[in-house]
Amino acid sequence: MHTKTITNKLAFALCMALALPVAAAPRLIGDTDLKATKTSYSFFYADPNKVQLTTATILTQLQERLVAAGLSTTPCLIPADQNANNMVCGSGAIRFGTDFFSFNSITNIPKPNLPFTAADSDTGLDKVSLEFGVNGRVPAINQPNEMPRIVHVRFNKRIAQFGMAFDPYIVTDSTDLLEGRVSDGVQFVVNGQATPIRDFTQETRGNIPFVGVEDTHGFTELTIISTGGGSIIGDQFTIVPLANF
């Protein structure tokens, strides 16, 4: 009887262990790790004084131009060309916290070459800014500051993969390809666990690494931490929902 009781308890404990969620295991990933079910968003800015279209029309027509250019990217309009925050893409698919600011300025991230039409000149669609860049920084002085930056991102469904193109350098005309680095690296915190730091100190100006995080248990929010100079400059945000992982 005693042996049977112990056996039953062990069986119960085993069942409970199997029923409990496995500990989170976030890992760093690159663009080649992304599943084909990914969705990518890029920021654009439409000056209302130049673009005479509704937001919905701008998004629809920008999407058409992106597809025509062979780019699988979903446009996301930022509300201001500089220092806007609380930016949202894909009807809440990605929501950036107040610590991430719009930065409509030249970056080292290539901008798309879109096939605008003559009609686009009439509506002003061709005046949409194609420069990429959002920044975790102090908004008042309009420049990256020398301190670690922490950026929070939230999602409207459980995500298995998230990543973005990081620009570790400001734009400069210096011939020194190592001048102007604003971030030594980044790491992600997902489900209470931090990934290793993705080192940027070996990158040279003009190299735009895609860096992301994956957790097969899924997550609805994450934190991005920039080390060294601290500024985060990036765009082309990509997600893979857990349901499509």
PDB file of C-alpha atoms in Angstrom:
ATOM      1  CA  MET A   1       0.000   0.000   0.000  1.00  0.00           C
ATOM      2  CA  HIS A   2       2.818   2.339   0.939  1.00  0.00           C
ATOM      3  CA  THR A   3       4.614   1.608  -2.355  1.00  0.00           C
ATOM      4  CA  LYS A   4       1.423   2.236  -4.304  1.00  0.00           C
ATOM      5  CA  THR A   5       0.959   5.607  -2.578  1.00  0.00           C
ATOM      6  CA  ILE A   6       4.505   6.679  -3.430  1.00  0.00           C
ATOM      7  CA  THR A   7       4.027   5.542  -7.029  1.00  0.00           C
ATOM      8  CA  ASN A   8       0.812   7.541  -7.309  1.00  0.00           C
ATOM      9  CA  LYS A   9       2.498  10.646  -5.884  1.00  0.00           C
ATOM     10  CA  LEU A  10       5.413  10.340  -8.292  1.00  0.00           C
ATOM     11  CA  ALA A  11       3.023   9.930 -11.214  1.00  0.00           C
ATOM     12  CA  PHE A  12       1.054  12.978 -10.079  1.00  0.00           C
ATOM     13  CA  ALA A  13       4.242  15.031  -9.694  1.00  0.00           C
ATOM     14  CA  LEU A  14       5.387  14.014 -13.152  1.00  0.00           C
ATOM     15  CA  CYS A  15       2.064  14.998 -14.684  1.00  0.00           C
ATOM     16  CA  MET A  16       2.193  18.363 -12.932  1.00  0.00           C
ATOM     17  CA  ALA A  17       5.749  18.970 -14.146  1.00  0.00           C
ATOM     18  CA  LEU A  18       4.737  18.202 -17.700  1.00  0.00           C
ATOM     19  CA  ALA A  19       1.734  20.501 -17.395  1.00  0.00           C
ATOM     20  CA  LEU A  20       3.769  23.456 -16.131  1.00  0.00           C
ATOM     21  CA  PRO A  21       5.248  25.827 -18.719  1.00  0.00           C
ATOM     22  CA  VAL A  22       8.910  25.281 -19.480  1.00  0.00           C
ATOM     23  CA  ALA A  23      11.226  28.100 -18.390  1.00  0.00           C
ATOM     24  CA  ALA A  24      11.623  30.885 -20.914  1.00  0.00           C
ATOM     25  CA  ALA A  25      14.598  30.486 -23.216  1.00  0.00           C
ATOM     26  CA  PRO A  26      15.114  33.612 -25.336  1.00  0.00           C
ATOM     27  CA  ARG A  27      17.968  33.536 -27.841  1.00  0.00           C
ATOM     28  CA  LEU A  28      19.519  36.027 -30.219  1.00  0.00           C
ATOM     29  CA  ILE A  29      18.651  35.562 -33.898  1.00  0.00           C
ATOM     30  CA  GLY A  30      19.523  37.078 -37.264  1.00  0.00           C
ATOM     31  CA  ASP A  31      17.444  37.626 -40.366  1.00  0.00           C
ATOM     32  CA  THR A  32      18.150  34.105 -41.663  1.00  0.00           C
ATOM     33  CA  ASP A  33      16.474  32.668 -38.542  1.00  0.00           C
ATOM     34  CA  LEU A  34      13.146  34.368 -39.241  1.00  0.00           C
ATOM     35  CA  LYS A  35      10.239  32.171 -40.248  1.00  0.00           C
ATOM     36  CA  ALA A  36       8.587  32.727 -43.608  1.00  0.00           C
ATOM     37  CA  THR A  37       5.406  33.726 -41.747  1.00  0.00           C
ATOM     38  CA  LYS A  38       7.035  36.993 -40.684  1.00  0.00           C
ATOM     39  CA  THR A  39       5.568  40.470 -41.077  1.00  0.00           C
ATOM     40  CA  SER A  40       7.896  43.450 -41.410  1.00  0.00           C
ATOM     41  CA  TYR A  41       7.044  47.087 -40.738  1.00  0.00           C
ATOM     42  CA  SER A  42       8.955  50.210 -41.740  1.00  0.00           C
ATOM     43  CA  PHE A  43       8.383  53.792 -40.668  1.00  0.00           C
ATOM     44  CA  PHE A  44       7.418  56.602 -43.034  1.00  0.00           C
ATOM     45  CA  TYR A  45       6.404  60.196 -42.428  1.00  0.00           C
ATOM     46  CA  ALA A  46       3.810  62.105 -44.449  1.00  0.00           C
ATOM     47  CA  ASP A  47       3.884  65.861 -43.912  1.00  0.00           C
ATOM     48  CA  PRO A  48       0.207  66.932 -43.980  1.00  0.00           C
ATOM     49  CA  ASN A  49       1.266  70.163 -45.690  1.00  0.00           C
ATOM     50  CA  LYS A  50       2.703  68.193 -48.596  1.00  0.00           C
ATOM     51  CA  VAL A  51       0.636  65.009 -48.830  1.00  0.00           C
ATOM     52  CA  GLN A  52      -3.040  65.667 -49.582  1.00  0.00           C
ATOM     53  CA  LEU A  53      -4.351  62.192 -48.756  1.00  0.00           C
ATOM     54  CA  THR A  54      -5.998  60.504 -45.807  1.00  0.00           C
ATOM     55  CA  THR A  55      -3.875  58.275 -43.596  1.00  0.00           C
ATOM     56  CA  ALA A  56      -5.688  55.174 -44.847  1.00  0.00           C
ATOM     57  CA  THR A  57      -5.075  56.131 -48.482  1.00  0.00           C
ATOM     58  CA  ILE A  58      -1.414  56.894 -47.821  1.00  0.00           C
ATOM     59  CA  LEU A  59      -0.926  53.478 -46.219  1.00  0.00           C
ATOM     60  CA  THR A  60      -2.764  51.690 -49.032  1.00  0.00           C
ATOM     61  CA  GLN A  61      -0.871  53.435 -51.805  1.00  0.00           C
ATOM     62  CA  LEU A  62       2.488  53.141 -50.044  1.00  0.00           C
ATOM     63  CA  GLN A  63       1.857  49.414 -49.684  1.00  0.00           C
ATOM     64  CA  GLU A  64       1.155  49.184 -53.415  1.00  0.00           C
ATOM     65  CA  ARG A  65       4.408  51.011 -54.228  1.00  0.00           C
ATOM     66  CA  LEU A  66       6.379  48.777 -51.861  1.00  0.00           C
ATOM     67  CA  VAL A  67       4.959  45.649 -53.464  1.00  0.00           C
ATOM     68  CA  ALA A  68       5.733  47.040 -56.907  1.00  0.00           C
ATOM     69  CA  ALA A  69       9.312  47.579 -55.760  1.00  0.00           C
ATOM     70  CA  GLY A  70       9.500  43.931 -54.711  1.00  0.00           C
ATOM     71  CA  LEU A  71       9.612  44.714 -50.992  1.00  0.00           C
ATOM     72  CA  SER A  72       7.636  42.634 -48.491  1.00  0.00           C
ATOM     73  CA  THR A  73       7.245  45.489 -46.044  1.00  0.00           C
ATOM     74  CA  THR A  74       4.168  46.981 -44.416  1.00  0.00           C
ATOM     75  CA  PRO A  75       4.261  50.777 -44.057  1.00  0.00           C
ATOM     76  CA  CYS A  76       3.777  52.358 -40.657  1.00  0.00           C
ATOM     77  CA  LEU A  77       3.192  56.113 -40.502  1.00  0.00           C
ATOM     78  CA  ILE A  78       4.801  58.015 -37.662  1.00  0.00           C
ATOM     79  CA  PRO A  79       2.799  60.972 -36.278  1.00  0.00           C
ATOM     80  CA  ALA A  80       5.630  63.523 -36.482  1.00  0.00           C
ATOM     81  CA  ASP A  81       8.969  63.853 -38.188  1.00  0.00           C
ATOM     82  CA  GLN A  82      10.854  64.219 -34.913  1.00  0.00           C
ATOM     83  CA  ASN A  83      10.398  63.281 -31.256  1.00  0.00           C
ATOM     84  CA  ALA A  84       7.009  61.614 -31.577  1.00  0.00           C
ATOM     85  CA  ASN A  85       6.552  58.593 -29.348  1.00  0.00           C
ATOM     86  CA  ASN A  86       3.933  55.961 -28.479  1.00  0.00           C
ATOM     87  CA  MET A  87       4.207  54.821 -32.088  1.00  0.00           C
ATOM     88  CA  VAL A  88       1.942  51.987 -33.195  1.00  0.00           C
ATOM     89  CA  CYS A  89       2.232  49.731 -36.249  1.00  0.00           C
ATOM     90  CA  GLY A  90      -0.225  47.296 -37.762  1.00  0.00           C
ATOM     91  CA  SER A  91      -3.275  48.307 -35.690  1.00  0.00           C
ATOM     92  CA  GLY A  92      -1.454  47.463 -32.482  1.00  0.00           C
ATOM     93  CA  ALA A  93       0.668  44.573 -33.748  1.00  0.00           C
ATOM     94  CA  ILE A  94       3.689  46.493 -32.435  1.00  0.00           C
ATOM     95  CA  ARG A  95       3.447  49.263 -29.834  1.00  0.00           C
ATOM     96  CA  PHE A  96       6.525  51.235 -28.859  1.00  0.00           C
ATOM     97  CA  GLY A  97       6.754  52.874 -25.456  1.00  0.00           C
ATOM     98  CA  THR A  98       7.373  56.520 -24.651  1.00  0.00           C
ATOM     99  CA  ASP A  99      11.126  55.900 -24.629  1.00  0.00           C
ATOM    100  CA  PHE A 100      11.320  55.400 -28.403  1.00  0.00           C
ATOM    101  CA  PHE A 101      11.231  58.590 -30.493  1.00  0.00           C
ATOM    102  CA  SER A 102      10.734  59.271 -34.181  1.00  0.00           C
ATOM    103  CA  PHE A 103      13.863  60.524 -35.862  1.00  0.00           C
ATOM    104  CA  ASN A 104      13.174  61.575 -39.456  1.00  0.00           C
ATOM    105  CA  SER A 105      16.754  62.062 -40.509  1.00  0.00           C
ATOM    106  CA  ILE A 106      19.372  60.494 -42.734  1.00  0.00           C
ATOM    107  CA  THR A 107      20.653  57.181 -41.370  1.00  0.00           C
ATOM    108  CA  ASN A 108      22.951  54.530 -42.781  1.00  0.00           C
ATOM    109  CA  ILE A 109      19.928  52.264 -43.288  1.00  0.00           C
ATOM    110  CA  PRO A 110      19.138  52.156 -47.031  1.00  0.00           C
ATOM    111  CA  LYS A 111      15.851  53.741 -48.022  1.00  0.00           C
ATOM    112  CA  PRO A 112      13.578  52.086 -50.586  1.00  0.00           C
ATOM    113  CA  ASN A 113      13.447  53.207 -54.183  1.00  0.00           C
ATOM    114  CA  LEU A 114       9.709  53.326 -54.835  1.00  0.00           C
ATOM    115  CA  PRO A 115       8.102  53.630 -58.289  1.00  0.00           C
ATOM    116  CA  PHE A 116       6.070  56.780 -57.718  1.00  0.00           C
ATOM    117  CA  THR A 117       3.753  57.841 -60.540  1.00  0.00           C
ATOM    118  CA  ALA A 118       2.788  61.165 -62.087  1.00  0.00           C
ATOM    119  CA  ALA A 119      -0.445  60.979 -60.090  1.00  0.00           C
ATOM    120  CA  ASP A 120       1.634  60.673 -56.934  1.00  0.00           C
ATOM    121  CA  SER A 121       3.159  64.052 -57.720  1.00  0.00           C
ATOM    122  CA  ASP A 122      -0.347  65.543 -57.837  1.00  0.00           C
ATOM    123  CA  THR A 123      -1.375  64.075 -54.478  1.00  0.00           C
ATOM    124  CA  GLY A 124       2.010  64.563 -52.858  1.00  0.00           C
ATOM    125  CA  LEU A 125       2.504  60.874 -52.152  1.00  0.00           C
ATOM    126  CA  ASP A 126       5.989  61.133 -53.618  1.00  0.00           C
ATOM    127  CA  LYS A 127       6.775  63.621 -50.838  1.00  0.00           C
ATOM    128  CA  VAL A 128       6.424  60.949 -48.149  1.00  0.00           C
ATOM    129  CA  SER A 129       9.713  60.724 -46.314  1.00  0.00           C
ATOM    130  CA  LEU A 130      11.401  57.393 -46.961  1.00  0.00           C
ATOM    131  CA  GLU A 131      14.223  57.954 -44.492  1.00  0.00           C
ATOM    132  CA  PHE A 132      14.323  55.279 -41.829  1.00  0.00           C
ATOM    133  CA  GLY A 133      15.036  55.846 -38.186  1.00  0.00           C
ATOM    134  CA  VAL A 134      13.648  55.814 -34.715  1.00  0.00           C
ATOM    135  CA  ASN A 135      15.773  56.470 -31.727  1.00  0.00           C
ATOM    136  CA  GLY A 136      15.935  55.788 -28.017  1.00  0.00           C
ATOM    137  CA  ARG A 137      17.398  59.089 -26.855  1.00  0.00           C
ATOM    138  CA  VAL A 138      16.788  62.332 -25.032  1.00  0.00           C
ATOM    139  CA  PRO A 139      14.217  64.180 -27.189  1.00  0.00           C
ATOM    140  CA  ALA A 140      14.942  67.693 -25.967  1.00  0.00           C
ATOM    141  CA  ILE A 141      18.450  67.993 -27.405  1.00  0.00           C
ATOM    142  CA  ASN A 142      17.741  66.088 -30.621  1.00  0.00           C
ATOM    143  CA  GLN A 143      20.952  64.069 -30.407  1.00  0.00           C
ATOM    144  CA  PRO A 144      21.971  60.699 -28.964  1.00  0.00           C
ATOM    145  CA  ASN A 145      23.094  60.963 -25.365  1.00  0.00           C
ATOM    146  CA  GLU A 146      25.876  59.092 -23.614  1.00  0.00           C
ATOM    147  CA  MET A 147      23.948  56.724 -21.398  1.00  0.00           C
ATOM    148  CA  PRO A 148      22.353  53.285 -21.744  1.00  0.00           C
ATOM    149  CA  ARG A 149      18.938  53.361 -23.313  1.00  0.00           C
ATOM    150  CA  ILE A 150      16.084  51.048 -22.449  1.00  0.00           C
ATOM    151  CA  VAL A 151      13.172  50.694 -24.859  1.00  0.00           C
ATOM    152  CA  HIS A 152       9.940  48.813 -24.211  1.00  0.00           C
ATOM    153  CA  VAL A 153       7.921  47.163 -26.965  1.00  0.00           C
ATOM    154  CA  ARG A 154       4.514  45.494 -26.661  1.00  0.00           C
ATOM    155  CA  PHE A 155       2.426  43.334 -28.978  1.00  0.00           C
ATOM    156  CA  ASN A 156      -1.279  42.605 -29.317  1.00  0.00           C
ATOM    157  CA  LYS A 157      -0.693  38.849 -29.569  1.00  0.00           C
ATOM    158  CA  ARG A 158       1.932  36.370 -28.448  1.00  0.00           C
ATOM    159  CA  ILE A 159       5.090  36.698 -30.527  1.00  0.00           C
ATOM    160  CA  ALA A 160       7.736  34.027 -31.085  1.00  0.00           C
ATOM    161  CA  GLN A 161      10.259  36.168 -32.991  1.00  0.00           C
ATOM    162  CA  PHE A 162      11.058  39.876 -33.080  1.00  0.00           C
ATOM    163  CA  GLY A 163      13.908  41.677 -34.778  1.00  0.00           C
ATOM    164  CA  MET A 164      14.965  44.942 -36.351  1.00  0.00           C
ATOM    165  CA  ALA A 165      17.697  46.525 -38.442  1.00  0.00           C
ATOM    166  CA  PHE A 166      20.059  48.430 -36.150  1.00  0.00           C
ATOM    167  CA  ASP A 167      22.268  51.291 -37.282  1.00  0.00           C
ATOM    168  CA  PRO A 168      25.115  51.429 -34.751  1.00  0.00           C
ATOM    169  CA  TYR A 169      26.513  54.675 -36.220  1.00  0.00           C
ATOM    170  CA  ILE A 170      25.419  58.235 -36.810  1.00  0.00           C
ATOM    171  CA  VAL A 171      25.889  59.579 -40.331  1.00  0.00           C
ATOM    172  CA  THR A 172      29.201  61.375 -40.739  1.00  0.00           C
ATOM    173  CA  ASP A 173      31.468  62.365 -43.599  1.00  0.00           C
ATOM    174  CA  SER A 174      34.546  61.177 -41.746  1.00  0.00           C
ATOM    175  CA  THR A 175      36.823  58.774 -43.591  1.00  0.00           C
ATOM    176  CA  ASP A 176      37.248  56.829 -40.337  1.00  0.00           C
ATOM    177  CA  LEU A 177      34.780  53.938 -40.665  1.00  0.00           C
ATOM    178  CA  LEU A 178      34.761  53.478 -36.881  1.00  0.00           C
ATOM    179  CA  GLU A 179      33.872  57.070 -36.029  1.00  0.00           C
ATOM    180  CA  GLY A 180      30.410  57.931 -34.784  1.00  0.00           C
ATOM    181  CA  ARG A 181      29.336  54.716 -33.078  1.00  0.00           C
ATOM    182  CA  VAL A 182      26.425  55.414 -30.737  1.00  0.00           C
ATOM    183  CA  SER A 183      25.793  51.893 -29.527  1.00  0.00           C
ATOM    184  CA  ASP A 184      28.275  49.211 -28.489  1.00  0.00           C
ATOM    185  CA  GLY A 185      25.615  46.529 -28.633  1.00  0.00           C
ATOM    186  CA  VAL A 186      22.094  45.500 -27.717  1.00  0.00           C
ATOM    187  CA  GLN A 187      20.414  42.792 -25.717  1.00  0.00           C
ATOM    188  CA  PHE A 188      16.796  41.781 -25.248  1.00  0.00           C
ATOM    189  CA  VAL A 189      14.868  40.913 -22.125  1.00  0.00           C
ATOM    190  CA  VAL A 190      11.982  38.510 -22.720  1.00  0.00           C
ATOM    191  CA  ASN A 191       9.894  36.716 -20.107  1.00  0.00           C
ATOM    192  CA  GLY A 192      12.218  37.953 -17.383  1.00  0.00           C
ATOM    193  CA  GLN A 193      15.383  36.606 -19.015  1.00  0.00           C
ATOM    194  CA  ALA A 194      18.081  38.534 -20.856  1.00  0.00           C
ATOM    195  CA  THR A 195      19.858  37.392 -23.996  1.00  0.00           C
ATOM    196  CA  PRO A 196      23.617  37.806 -24.416  1.00  0.00           C
ATOM    197  CA  ILE A 197      24.703  41.176 -25.807  1.00  0.00           C
ATOM    198  CA  ARG A 198      24.930  41.414 -29.581  1.00  0.00           C
ATOM    199  CA  ASP A 199      28.274  43.171 -29.995  1.00  0.00           C
ATOM    200  CA  PHE A 200      28.446  46.128 -32.390  1.00  0.00           C
ATOM    201  CA  THR A 201      32.048  47.109 -31.636  1.00  0.00           C
ATOM    202  CA  GLN A 202      33.311  44.994 -34.538  1.00  0.00           C
ATOM    203  CA  GLU A 203      30.886  46.575 -37.006  1.00  0.00           C
ATOM    204  CA  THR A 204      32.037  49.374 -39.282  1.00  0.00           C
ATOM    205  CA  ARG A 205      29.961  52.384 -40.292  1.00  0.00           C
ATOM    206  CA  GLY A 206      27.488  51.449 -42.989  1.00  0.00           C
ATOM    207  CA  ASN A 207      27.002  47.871 -41.821  1.00  0.00           C
ATOM    208  CA  ILE A 208      23.387  47.424 -40.722  1.00  0.00           C
ATOM    209  CA  PRO A 209      22.963  44.209 -38.734  1.00  0.00           C
ATOM    210  CA  PHE A 210      19.542  42.675 -38.286  1.00  0.00           C
ATOM    211  CA  VAL A 211      19.285  41.515 -34.687  1.00  0.00           C
ATOM    212  CA  GLY A 212      16.345  39.816 -33.029  1.00  0.00           C
ATOM    213  CA  VAL A 213      15.157  37.564 -30.275  1.00  0.00           C
ATOM    214  CA  GLU A 214      13.250  34.299 -30.315  1.00  0.00           C
ATOM    215  CA  ASP A 215      11.398  32.494 -27.558  1.00  0.00           C
ATOM    216  CA  THR A 216       9.386  29.447 -28.506  1.00  0.00           C
ATOM    217  CA  HIS A 217       7.115  29.999 -25.502  1.00  0.00           C
ATOM    218  CA  GLY A 218       5.987  33.322 -26.901  1.00  0.00           C
ATOM    219  CA  PHE A 219       5.936  36.794 -25.391  1.00  0.00           C
ATOM    220  CA  THR A 220       3.702  39.859 -25.438  1.00  0.00           C
ATOM    221  CA  GLU A 221       6.337  42.425 -24.507  1.00  0.00           C
ATOM    222  CA  LEU A 222      10.087  42.834 -24.527  1.00  0.00           C
ATOM    223  CA  THR A 223      12.792  45.257 -23.498  1.00  0.00           C
ATOM    224  CA  ILE A 224      15.685  46.384 -25.676  1.00  0.00           C
ATOM    225  CA  ILE A 225      18.805  47.586 -23.861  1.00  0.00           C
ATOM    226  CA  SER A 226      21.543  49.476 -25.680  1.00  0.00           C
ATOM    227  CA  THR A 227      25.044  49.481 -24.210  1.00  0.00           C
ATOM    228  CA  GLY A 228      27.964  51.855 -24.619  1.00  0.00           C
ATOM    229  CA  GLY A 229      26.910  55.175 -26.138  1.00  0.00           C
ATOM    230  CA  GLY A 230      23.374  54.012 -25.613  1.00  0.00           C
ATOM    231  CA  SER A 231      21.439  55.376 -28.539  1.00  0.00           C
ATOM    232  CA  ILE A 232      19.229  53.018 -30.552  1.00  0.00           C
ATOM    233  CA  ILE A 233      18.756  53.843 -34.216  1.00  0.00           C
ATOM    234  CA  GLY A 234      16.780  51.394 -36.280  1.00  0.00           C
ATOM    235  CA  ASP A 235      13.837  50.438 -38.451  1.00  0.00           C
ATOM    236  CA  GLN A 236      12.402  47.478 -40.390  1.00  0.00           C
ATOM    237  CA  PHE A 237      10.775  45.759 -37.434  1.00  0.00           C
ATOM    238  CA  THR A 238       9.825  42.137 -38.013  1.00  0.00           C
ATOM    239  CA  ILE A 239       7.558  39.864 -35.986  1.00  0.00           C
ATOM    240  CA  VAL A 240       6.444  36.248 -36.203  1.00  0.00           C
ATOM    241  CA  PRO A 241       3.341  35.473 -34.119  1.00  0.00           C
ATOM    242  CA  LEU A 242       3.577  32.374 -31.966  1.00  0.00           C
ATOM    243  CA  ALA A 243       0.564  30.949 -33.775  1.00  0.00           C
ATOM    244  CA  ASN A 244       2.530  31.092 -37.054  1.00  0.00           C
ATOM    245  CA  PHE A 245       5.862  29.957 -35.664  1.00  0.00           C
TER     246      PHE A 245
END
